[in-house]
Coordinates of C-alpha atoms in Angstrom, one line a residue:
X32 CA 10.5 -35.3 -149.1
X33 CA 13.4 -37.2 -150.6
X34 CA 12.6 -39.1 -153.8
X35 CA 13.9 -42.7 -153.9
X36 CA 15.7 -42.5 -157.3
X37 CA 17.3 -39.0 -156.8
X38 CA 20.5 -38.3 -154.9
X39 CA 19.2 -35.1 -153.1
X40 CA 15.8 -33.8 -152.1
X41 CA 14.0 -31.4 -154.4
X42 CA 13.8 -27.7 -153.4
X43 CA 10.5 -27.2 -155.2
X44 CA 7.6 -25.9 -153.2
X45 CA 4.1 -24.9 -153.8
X46 CA 3.3 -21.4 -155.1
X47 CA 1.1 -20.8 -152.1
X48 CA 4.1 -21.4 -149.7
X49 CA 6.5 -19.3 -151.8
X50 CA 4.2 -16.3 -152.0
X51 CA 3.5 -16.6 -148.3
X52 CA 7.3 -16.4 -147.5
X53 CA 7.7 -13.4 -149.8
X54 CA 4.8 -11.7 -148.0
X55 CA 6.3 -12.3 -144.6
X56 CA 9.7 -10.9 -145.8
X57 CA 7.9 -7.8 -147.1
X58 CA 6.1 -7.3 -143.8
X59 CA 9.4 -7.8 -141.8
X60 CA 11.2 -5.1 -144.0
X61 CA 8.2 -2.7 -143.5
X62 CA 8.4 -3.2 -139.8
X63 CA 12.1 -2.5 -139.7
X64 CA 11.6 0.7 -141.8
X65 CA 8.9 1.8 -139.4
X66 CA 11.0 1.3 -136.3
X67 CA 14.0 3.1 -137.9
X68 CA 11.7 6.0 -138.8
X69 CA 10.5 6.3 -135.2
X70 CA 14.1 6.2 -133.9
X71 CA 15.1 8.9 -136.4
X72 CA 17.6 6.7 -138.3
X73 CA 17.6 7.8 -141.9
X74 CA 18.8 5.8 -144.8
X75 CA 22.4 6.8 -145.7
X76 CA 22.3 8.7 -149.0
X77 CA 24.7 7.8 -151.8
X78 CA 27.3 10.4 -152.9
X79 CA 25.9 11.8 -156.1
X80 CA 29.4 12.9 -157.2
X81 CA 30.2 16.0 -159.2
X82 CA 27.5 16.9 -161.8
X83 CA 28.4 17.3 -165.4
X84 CA 27.3 20.9 -165.4
X85 CA 29.7 21.9 -162.7
X86 CA 32.7 24.1 -163.8
X87 CA 36.2 22.6 -163.5
X88 CA 34.8 19.1 -163.0
X89 CA 38.0 17.5 -164.3
X90 CA 40.2 19.5 -161.9
X91 CA 38.0 18.6 -158.9
X92 CA 38.1 15.0 -159.8
X93 CA 41.9 15.1 -160.2
X94 CA 42.3 16.8 -156.7
X95 CA 40.1 14.1 -155.1
X96 CA 42.1 11.4 -156.7
X97 CA 45.4 12.9 -155.5
X98 CA 44.0 13.3 -152.0
X99 CA 43.0 9.6 -152.0
X100 CA 46.5 8.6 -153.1
X101 CA 48.1 10.7 -150.4
X102 CA 46.0 9.0 -147.7
X103 CA 46.9 5.5 -149.0
X104 CA 50.6 6.5 -149.0
X105 CA 50.3 7.7 -145.4
X106 CA 48.6 4.5 -144.3
X107 CA 51.4 2.4 -146.0
X108 CA 54.1 4.5 -144.3
X109 CA 52.5 4.1 -140.9
X110 CA 52.3 0.3 -141.5
X111 CA 56.0 0.2 -142.4
X112 CA 56.9 2.2 -139.3
X113 CA 54.9 -0.2 -137.1
X114 CA 56.7 -3.2 -138.7
X115 CA 60.1 -1.6 -138.1
X116 CA 59.3 -1.0 -134.4
X117 CA 58.1 -4.6 -134.0
X118 CA 61.3 -5.9 -135.6
X119 CA 63.4 -3.8 -133.2
X120 CA 61.5 -5.2 -130.2
X121 CA 62.1 -8.8 -131.5
X122 CA 65.8 -8.1 -131.9
X123 CA 66.0 -6.8 -128.3
X124 CA 64.2 -9.9 -127.0
X125 CA 66.4 -12.3 -128.9
X126 CA 69.7 -10.5 -128.1
X127 CA 69.2 -8.7 -124.8
X128 CA 71.9 -6.4 -123.6
X129 CA 73.2 -6.9 -120.0
X130 CA 73.2 -3.2 -119.1
X131 CA 69.7 -2.7 -120.5
X132 CA 68.3 -5.7 -118.6
X133 CA 69.7 -4.3 -115.3
X134 CA 68.5 -0.8 -115.9
X135 CA 64.9 -1.6 -117.0
X136 CA 63.5 -2.9 -113.7
X137 CA 65.0 0.1 -111.8
X138 CA 63.3 2.6 -114.2
X139 CA 60.0 0.7 -114.0
X140 CA 60.2 0.6 -110.2
X141 CA 60.9 4.3 -110.1
X142 CA 58.0 5.1 -112.4
X143 CA 55.7 2.9 -110.3
X144 CA 56.6 4.7 -107.1
X145 CA 56.4 8.0 -108.9
X146 CA 52.8 7.4 -110.1
X147 CA 51.8 6.1 -106.6
X148 CA 53.1 9.2 -104.9
X149 CA 51.4 11.3 -107.5
X150 CA 48.0 9.8 -106.7
X151 CA 48.5 10.2 -103.0
X152 CA 49.6 13.8 -103.3
X153 CA 46.7 14.6 -105.6
X154 CA 44.2 13.2 -103.1
X155 CA 45.9 15.2 -100.3
X156 CA 45.9 18.4 -102.5
X157 CA 42.2 18.0 -103.3
X158 CA 41.4 17.7 -99.6
X159 CA 43.5 20.8 -98.8
X160 CA 41.8 22.7 -101.6
X161 CA 38.4 21.8 -100.1
X162 CA 39.5 23.1 -96.7
X163 CA 40.8 26.3 -98.2
X164 CA 37.5 26.9 -100.2
X165 CA 35.4 26.2 -97.1
X166 CA 37.4 28.7 -95.0
X167 CA 36.9 31.3 -97.8
X168 CA 33.1 30.8 -97.8
X169 CA 32.9 31.1 -94.0
X170 CA 35.0 34.3 -94.0
X171 CA 33.0 35.9 -96.8
X172 CA 29.6 35.1 -95.4
X173 CA 27.4 37.1 -93.0
X174 CA 24.9 34.3 -92.6
X175 CA 25.9 30.6 -92.9
X176 CA 23.3 28.0 -93.8
X177 CA 24.3 24.5 -92.5
X178 CA 22.4 22.0 -94.6
X179 CA 21.4 18.8 -92.7
X180 CA 19.8 15.6 -93.9
X181 CA 16.4 15.3 -92.1
X182 CA 16.9 11.6 -91.8
X183 CA 19.9 12.0 -89.5
X184 CA 20.2 15.7 -88.5
X185 CA 22.6 15.2 -85.6
X186 CA 24.9 13.0 -87.7
X187 CA 25.2 15.7 -90.4
X188 CA 26.3 18.4 -87.9
X189 CA 30.0 19.2 -87.7
X190 CA 31.2 20.6 -84.4
X191 CA 34.5 21.8 -85.7
X192 CA 32.9 24.0 -88.4
X193 CA 30.3 25.3 -86.1
X194 CA 33.0 26.3 -83.6
X195 CA 34.9 28.0 -86.4
X196 CA 31.8 30.1 -87.3
X197 CA 31.2 31.1 -83.7
X198 CA 34.9 32.1 -83.2
X199 CA 35.0 34.0 -86.5
X200 CA 32.9 36.9 -85.1
X201 CA 29.5 38.4 -86.0
X202 CA 28.2 35.6 -88.2
X203 CA 24.8 34.0 -88.0
X204 CA 24.3 30.2 -88.3
X205 CA 21.0 28.8 -89.5
X206 CA 20.2 25.1 -89.8
X207 CA 18.3 23.9 -92.9
X208 CA 16.6 20.5 -92.7
X209 CA 16.7 19.3 -96.3
X210 CA 15.1 16.1 -97.6
X211 CA 12.3 16.6 -95.1
X212 CA 9.8 14.6 -97.3
X213 CA 11.8 11.4 -96.6
X214 CA 11.0 11.2 -92.8
X215 CA 7.6 10.8 -91.0
X216 CA 5.9 14.1 -90.0
X217 CA 6.0 13.2 -86.3
X218 CA 9.7 12.6 -86.4
X219 CA 10.3 15.8 -88.3
X220 CA 8.3 17.9 -85.7
X221 CA 10.3 16.3 -82.8
X222 CA 13.6 17.2 -84.5
X223 CA 12.4 20.7 -85.2
X224 CA 11.5 21.2 -81.6
X225 CA 14.9 19.9 -80.5
X226 CA 17.0 21.9 -82.9
X227 CA 15.2 25.3 -82.6
X228 CA 16.2 25.5 -78.9
X229 CA 19.8 26.0 -80.1
X230 CA 19.7 27.7 -83.6
X231 CA 17.1 29.0 -86.1
X232 CA 15.9 25.9 -88.1
X233 CA 14.2 25.9 -91.5
X234 CA 12.2 22.9 -92.8
X235 CA 13.1 22.5 -96.5
X236 CA 12.6 20.2 -99.5
X237 CA 14.8 21.1 -102.4
X238 CA 13.6 20.7 -106.0
X239 CA 15.0 17.5 -107.5
X240 CA 14.8 16.1 -111.0
X241 CA 12.8 13.0 -110.3
X242 CA 11.6 10.8 -113.2
X243 CA 9.1 8.3 -112.0
X244 CA 8.7 7.3 -108.4
X245 CA 11.8 7.8 -106.2
X246 CA 14.5 7.6 -109.0
X247 CA 17.0 10.4 -109.3
X248 CA 18.1 11.2 -112.8
X249 CA 21.6 12.7 -113.4
X250 CA 21.8 16.3 -114.3
X251 CA 24.5 17.2 -116.8
X252 CA 27.5 19.0 -115.3
X253 CA 27.5 21.8 -117.9
X254 CA 24.2 23.5 -117.6
X255 CA 23.0 26.7 -119.4
X256 CA 22.2 29.4 -116.9
X257 CA 19.3 30.7 -118.9
X258 CA 17.5 27.3 -118.8
X259 CA 14.4 27.2 -116.6
X260 CA 14.4 24.8 -113.6
X261 CA 11.8 22.3 -114.6
X262 CA 11.3 20.0 -111.6
X263 CA 9.0 19.3 -108.7
X264 CA 8.0 22.3 -106.5
X265 CA 10.3 22.9 -103.5
X266 CA 8.9 23.5 -100.0
X267 CA 10.2 25.9 -97.4
X268 CA 11.6 28.3 -100.1
X269 CA 9.3 31.2 -99.1
X270 CA 10.1 30.8 -95.4
X271 CA 13.9 30.8 -96.0
X272 CA 13.6 33.8 -98.4
X273 CA 11.6 35.8 -95.8
X274 CA 14.0 34.9 -93.0
X275 CA 17.0 36.1 -95.1
X276 CA 15.1 39.2 -96.3
X277 CA 14.1 40.2 -92.8
X278 CA 17.7 39.8 -91.6
X279 CA 18.9 41.9 -94.5
X280 CA 16.5 44.7 -93.6
X281 CA 17.6 44.8 -90.0
X282 CA 21.3 45.0 -91.1
X283 CA 20.5 47.7 -93.7
X284 CA 23.2 46.4 -96.1
X285 CA 23.7 43.7 -98.7
X286 CA 24.5 40.3 -97.2
X287 CA 26.2 37.2 -98.3
X288 CA 24.9 33.8 -97.4
X289 CA 27.2 30.8 -97.4
X290 CA 25.8 27.3 -97.9
X291 CA 27.8 24.5 -96.2
X292 CA 27.4 20.9 -95.3
X293 CA 28.5 17.3 -95.7
X294 CA 28.5 15.6 -99.1
X295 CA 25.1 14.8 -100.8
X296 CA 22.9 16.8 -98.4
X297 CA 21.6 19.0 -101.2
X298 CA 23.6 22.3 -100.9
X299 CA 23.6 23.1 -104.6
X300 CA 19.9 21.9 -105.0
X301 CA 18.8 24.4 -102.3
X302 CA 20.6 27.2 -104.2
X303 CA 18.9 26.1 -107.5
X304 CA 15.5 26.0 -105.7
X305 CA 16.0 29.5 -104.3
X306 CA 17.1 30.9 -107.6
X307 CA 14.7 28.7 -109.6
X308 CA 17.3 28.0 -112.2
X309 CA 19.9 25.3 -112.7
X310 CA 22.9 27.4 -111.8
X311 CA 24.9 25.0 -109.6
X312 CA 26.0 21.6 -110.7
X313 CA 23.9 18.8 -109.1
X314 CA 24.0 15.1 -109.5
X315 CA 23.8 11.7 -107.8
X316 CA 27.6 11.3 -107.3
X317 CA 29.0 12.9 -104.1
X318 CA 31.4 15.8 -104.1
X319 CA 30.5 17.4 -107.4
X320 CA 31.1 21.0 -106.1
X321 CA 34.9 21.5 -105.8
X322 CA 35.1 25.3 -105.5
X323 CA 33.1 28.2 -104.1
X324 CA 30.5 29.7 -106.5
X325 CA 28.9 33.1 -106.1
X326 CA 25.2 33.3 -107.1
X327 CA 23.3 36.6 -106.9
X328 CA 19.8 36.0 -105.5
X329 CA 18.6 39.6 -105.8
X330 CA 20.0 43.1 -105.4
X331 CA 20.7 42.7 -101.7
X332 CA 21.3 39.0 -101.1
X333 CA 24.2 36.9 -102.6
X334 CA 24.5 33.1 -102.1
X335 CA 27.8 31.3 -102.0
X336 CA 28.0 27.6 -102.8
X337 CA 30.8 25.7 -101.1
X338 CA 32.5 22.3 -101.4
X339 CA 31.6 19.6 -98.8
X340 CA 33.2 19.1 -95.4
X341 CA 36.2 16.7 -95.2
X342 CA 35.2 13.8 -92.9
X343 CA 37.8 12.9 -90.3
X344 CA 38.9 9.2 -90.6
X345 CA 38.6 8.9 -86.8
X346 CA 34.8 8.8 -87.1
X347 CA 32.7 5.6 -86.8
X348 CA 32.5 3.3 -89.8
X349 CA 28.8 4.2 -90.4
X350 CA 29.6 8.0 -90.5
X351 CA 32.5 7.3 -93.0
X352 CA 30.2 5.2 -95.2
X353 CA 27.4 7.7 -95.4
X354 CA 29.3 11.0 -95.5
X355 CA 32.6 10.3 -97.3
X356 CA 32.5 11.4 -101.0
X357 CA 33.5 8.5 -103.2
X358 CA 35.4 10.9 -105.6
X359 CA 37.8 11.8 -102.7
X360 CA 38.1 8.6 -100.7
X361 CA 37.7 5.1 -102.0
X362 CA 35.3 3.2 -99.7
X363 CA 34.9 -0.5 -100.0
X364 CA 31.2 -1.2 -100.6
X365 CA 31.1 -4.4 -98.4
X366 CA 32.5 -2.5 -95.4
X367 CA 30.3 0.5 -96.0
X368 CA 27.1 -1.5 -96.5
X369 CA 27.8 -3.7 -93.5
X370 CA 28.3 -0.7 -91.2
X371 CA 25.0 0.8 -92.4
X372 CA 23.2 -2.4 -91.9
X373 CA 24.5 -2.8 -88.3
X374 CA 22.9 0.5 -87.3
X375 CA 19.5 -0.2 -88.9
X376 CA 16.5 -1.9 -87.4
X377 CA 16.7 -5.5 -88.6
X378 CA 12.9 -6.2 -88.7
X379 CA 12.1 -3.1 -90.7
X380 CA 15.0 -3.9 -93.1
X381 CA 13.5 -7.3 -93.7
X382 CA 10.1 -5.8 -94.4
X383 CA 11.5 -3.1 -96.7
X384 CA 13.7 -5.4 -98.8
X385 CA 11.3 -8.4 -98.6
X386 CA 13.9 -11.0 -97.5
X387 CA 13.8 -13.6 -94.7
X388 CA 15.5 -13.0 -91.4
X389 CA 19.3 -12.9 -91.5
X390 CA 22.1 -13.7 -89.0
X391 CA 24.8 -11.5 -90.5
X392 CA 25.5 -9.0 -93.2
X393 CA 26.9 -11.6 -95.7
X394 CA 23.7 -13.7 -95.5
X395 CA 21.6 -10.6 -96.0
X396 CA 23.6 -9.5 -99.1
X397 CA 23.3 -13.0 -100.5
X398 CA 19.5 -13.1 -100.1
X399 CA 19.2 -9.6 -101.5
X400 CA 21.3 -10.5 -104.5
X401 CA 19.0 -13.5 -105.2
X402 CA 15.9 -11.4 -104.6
X403 CA 17.0 -8.7 -107.1
X404 CA 18.4 -11.1 -109.6
X405 CA 22.1 -10.1 -109.2
X406 CA 24.0 -13.2 -110.2
X407 CA 27.5 -14.0 -111.5
X408 CA 28.7 -16.8 -113.7
X409 CA 27.6 -20.2 -112.5
X410 CA 24.5 -18.7 -110.7
X411 CA 26.6 -17.4 -107.7
X412 CA 24.9 -14.4 -106.0
X413 CA 26.7 -11.2 -106.6
X414 CA 27.3 -10.2 -103.0
X415 CA 29.3 -7.1 -103.8
X416 CA 26.7 -5.9 -106.2
X417 CA 24.0 -6.2 -103.5
X418 CA 26.2 -4.3 -101.1
X419 CA 26.7 -1.5 -103.7
X420 CA 22.9 -1.4 -104.2
X421 CA 22.2 -1.0 -100.5
X422 CA 24.9 1.6 -100.1
X423 CA 23.6 3.7 -103.1
X424 CA 20.1 3.6 -101.8
X425 CA 21.0 4.9 -98.3
X426 CA 23.2 7.6 -99.7
X427 CA 20.6 8.8 -102.3
X428 CA 17.4 10.7 -101.9
X429 CA 14.9 7.9 -102.4
X430 CA 15.1 5.7 -99.2
X431 CA 13.1 6.7 -96.2
X432 CA 14.8 6.2 -92.8
X433 CA 14.7 8.2 -89.6
X434 CA 16.4 8.7 -86.2
X435 CA 15.0 9.6 -82.9
X436 CA 16.3 12.9 -81.3
X437 CA 18.0 12.8 -77.9
X438 CA 15.6 12.7 -74.9
X439 CA 17.3 15.7 -73.2
X440 CA 18.7 18.8 -74.9
X441 CA 22.3 19.5 -74.0
X442 CA 24.1 22.4 -75.7
X443 CA 27.5 21.6 -77.3
X444 CA 30.6 23.0 -75.6
X445 CA 31.2 25.7 -78.2
X446 CA 27.7 27.1 -77.5
X447 CA 26.5 28.9 -74.4
X448 CA 23.4 31.0 -73.6
X449 CA 24.9 34.2 -74.9
X450 CA 26.0 32.7 -78.3
X451 CA 22.5 31.1 -78.7
X452 CA 20.9 34.5 -78.1
X453 CA 23.3 36.2 -80.6
X454 CA 22.5 33.6 -83.3
X455 CA 18.8 34.2 -82.9
X456 CA 19.1 38.0 -82.8
X457 CA 17.9 39.7 -86.0
X458 CA 15.6 36.9 -87.2
X459 CA 11.8 36.9 -87.2
X460 CA 11.4 33.6 -85.3
X461 CA 7.6 33.9 -85.1
X462 CA 7.2 34.1 -88.8
X463 CA 9.7 31.3 -89.2
X464 CA 7.6 29.0 -87.0
X465 CA 4.5 29.8 -89.0
X466 CA 6.3 29.0 -92.3
X467 CA 7.7 25.7 -90.8
X468 CA 4.3 24.6 -89.6
X469 CA 2.8 25.3 -93.1
X470 CA 5.7 23.4 -94.8
X471 CA 5.2 20.4 -92.5
X472 CA 1.4 20.5 -93.2
X473 CA 1.9 20.6 -97.0
X474 CA 4.6 17.9 -97.1
X475 CA 3.6 14.4 -97.9
X476 CA 5.9 12.4 -95.7
X477 CA 6.1 8.6 -95.5
X478 CA 4.4 6.6 -92.7
X479 CA 6.3 5.2 -89.8
X480 CA 5.6 1.6 -90.9
X481 CA 7.2 2.1 -94.3
X482 CA 10.3 3.8 -92.9
X483 CA 13.4 2.2 -91.4
X484 CA 14.6 3.2 -87.9
X485 CA 18.3 4.1 -87.8
X486 CA 20.5 4.5 -84.8
X487 CA 22.5 7.7 -85.2
X488 CA 26.2 7.7 -84.4
X489 CA 26.1 11.3 -83.1
X490 CA 28.0 14.3 -84.3
X491 CA 30.4 13.8 -87.2
X492 CA 33.9 15.2 -86.8
X493 CA 35.3 17.1 -89.8
X494 CA 38.7 18.6 -90.8
X495 CA 39.0 22.3 -91.4
X496 CA 42.8 22.9 -91.5
X497 CA 44.8 21.3 -94.4
X498 CA 47.6 20.5 -92.1
X499 CA 45.3 18.3 -89.9
X500 CA 44.5 16.0 -92.8
X501 CA 46.1 12.6 -92.0
X502 CA 48.1 10.9 -94.6
X503 CA 46.9 7.4 -93.7
X504 CA 43.7 6.1 -92.1
X505 CA 44.1 4.7 -88.6
X506 CA 42.9 1.3 -89.7
X507 CA 45.6 1.1 -92.3
X508 CA 48.3 2.1 -89.8
X509 CA 47.1 -0.6 -87.3
X510 CA 47.2 -3.3 -90.0
X511 CA 50.7 -2.3 -91.0
X512 CA 51.9 -2.4 -87.3
X513 CA 50.3 -5.8 -86.7
X514 CA 51.7 -7.4 -89.8
X515 CA 55.1 -5.7 -89.5
X516 CA 55.4 -5.3 -93.3
X517 CA 56.7 -2.3 -95.2
X518 CA 55.3 -0.9 -98.4
X519 CA 57.5 -3.1 -100.7
X520 CA 56.4 -6.3 -99.0
X521 CA 52.7 -5.2 -99.3
X522 CA 53.1 -4.5 -103.0
X523 CA 54.6 -7.9 -103.6
X524 CA 51.7 -9.6 -101.8
X525 CA 49.2 -7.5 -103.8
X526 CA 50.8 -8.6 -107.0
X527 CA 50.8 -12.3 -106.0
X528 CA 47.1 -11.9 -105.0
X529 CA 46.3 -10.4 -108.4
X530 CA 48.0 -13.4 -110.1
X531 CA 46.0 -15.8 -108.0
X532 CA 42.8 -13.8 -108.4
X533 CA 41.6 -15.9 -111.3
X534 CA 41.3 -19.0 -109.1
X535 CA 39.5 -17.0 -106.4
X536 CA 35.8 -16.4 -106.7
X537 CA 34.4 -12.9 -106.2
X538 CA 32.3 -14.1 -103.3
X539 CA 35.5 -15.2 -101.5
X540 CA 37.1 -11.8 -102.0
X541 CA 34.1 -9.9 -100.6
X542 CA 33.9 -12.3 -97.7
X543 CA 37.5 -11.6 -96.8
X544 CA 36.8 -7.8 -96.9
X545 CA 34.0 -8.0 -94.4
X546 CA 34.6 -5.9 -91.2
X547 CA 34.0 -7.0 -87.6
X548 CA 32.5 -10.3 -88.5
X549 CA 33.6 -13.6 -86.9
X550 CA 35.2 -16.0 -89.4
X551 CA 33.6 -19.0 -87.9
X552 CA 30.1 -17.5 -88.1
X553 CA 30.7 -16.4 -91.8
X554 CA 31.9 -20.0 -92.7
X555 CA 28.8 -21.6 -91.3
X556 CA 26.6 -19.0 -92.9
X557 CA 28.2 -19.5 -96.3
X558 CA 27.9 -23.3 -96.2
X559 CA 24.2 -23.3 -95.4
X560 CA 23.1 -20.2 -97.2
X561 CA 22.2 -21.7 -100.5
X562 CA 20.0 -24.5 -99.0
X563 CA 18.5 -22.1 -96.5
X564 CA 17.4 -19.5 -99.0
X565 CA 15.4 -21.9 -101.0
X566 CA 13.7 -23.3 -97.9
X567 CA 12.9 -19.9 -96.4
X568 CA 11.6 -18.5 -99.7
X569 CA 9.2 -21.4 -99.9
X570 CA 8.1 -21.2 -96.2
X571 CA 8.1 -17.4 -95.7
X572 CA 4.8 -15.6 -96.3
X573 CA 5.4 -11.9 -97.0
X574 CA 1.8 -11.0 -97.3
X575 CA 1.2 -11.3 -93.5
X576 CA 4.1 -9.1 -92.3
X577 CA 4.7 -6.6 -95.1
X578 CA 3.0 -3.3 -94.4

């Protein structure tokens, strides 16, 4: 309280209050020390210096002083060099030479095109390398395991690769249904009955490093081979080992088994499960394996890991979204997520993500962003972030969705009755059926009510020969033909768009990137979406519909 006759208030306080403050400070410091001790952060020790009893103390101190002086001189020299360079730049800016000003844009343009061509050629070279490695694996293998995702087995089959295996000679092709714990048991049994008419099929669930419920943790790329594989138990391992062991005994020689498939189906995880060691690199990102890797399983069986198939750009947008490795091909998240959403059952998607009914993909991503708390500056829902979230869940090994097998079985054109009989020859199919039945019984699959029905786009075309890899996607060519612009005009437009990008909101950018959506429908959805979300969130009762 300020006294009336004094200019400023007194800072005096009662002893009780002062001692209380000191006590609180001591408790706070004690708490900080305790937390630092738990984290393992130790107090930095002071340099004790050279003890008096040490021999040649004066010489050591002199050397340390000289070293310190040298470092200071070096810093000063670097500072002077920087100042000289800045002065030179200023002189060039104030007195520009005519020849230099004409030559600079040419060199910059040349460098820009050079780097652009380098990135294009590196992508093409990487794809060609994948094709070469895949051909090597097929040629070296006696038995080829084509790994399929049990959520969409038909979509993860590549007819071009299967035809190449059939034409290569006396090679056996076996289908492995991985991630079989993510589909309902009834659906898994129906797919097994459909696929075993054509080729020997193994039900499998590879060991994955799961921490908590349904969250995949990244495995480091560099892994010690001697480290034990500590993870959940795999199913179908014994059945696959018995199948390969029986075939090896009938052959009477050592066999090599190649593991092939589309990205992110779990090829390396299956090899790690069979070997029970972290030998192959595994992770959440697609396309980690870039070259063939030979892993000896035992004295008579050798397994070969291979890079993933190259997806042809002439496939459907859904197939490109789910099976294109992001490390090779840059896929826009809004286009990919919209394509996936168009093939999924809308009612089950609403129940799974607990959002109201939606008219189009933009409205769904807006509601999902609000539901998951994905916001940008100003409270705008992060639509692109919601699209990335949906895309990552559908690519990963946590979301449960399933497809119905075709009603009637029709063999593909590269298979006939004789090739089917040849593929099944040498395998103990009765023992395989018993092992598959046991695996299905032991697996704890999700219920139909908690899974999402997905409409498969059919077989996915791949590219085997490096010369068949197209330089440009067909969509890009079509756009260029319609617009009638060359590369230079497109780059100028891109630069102008980047300059104006600060005025443009991210929601606007993602809306422009949406595929196959009517502009009028999107405008009406955008204008009414903010009011509609609040009304539907208040009126919608999730407890009655959510299973």
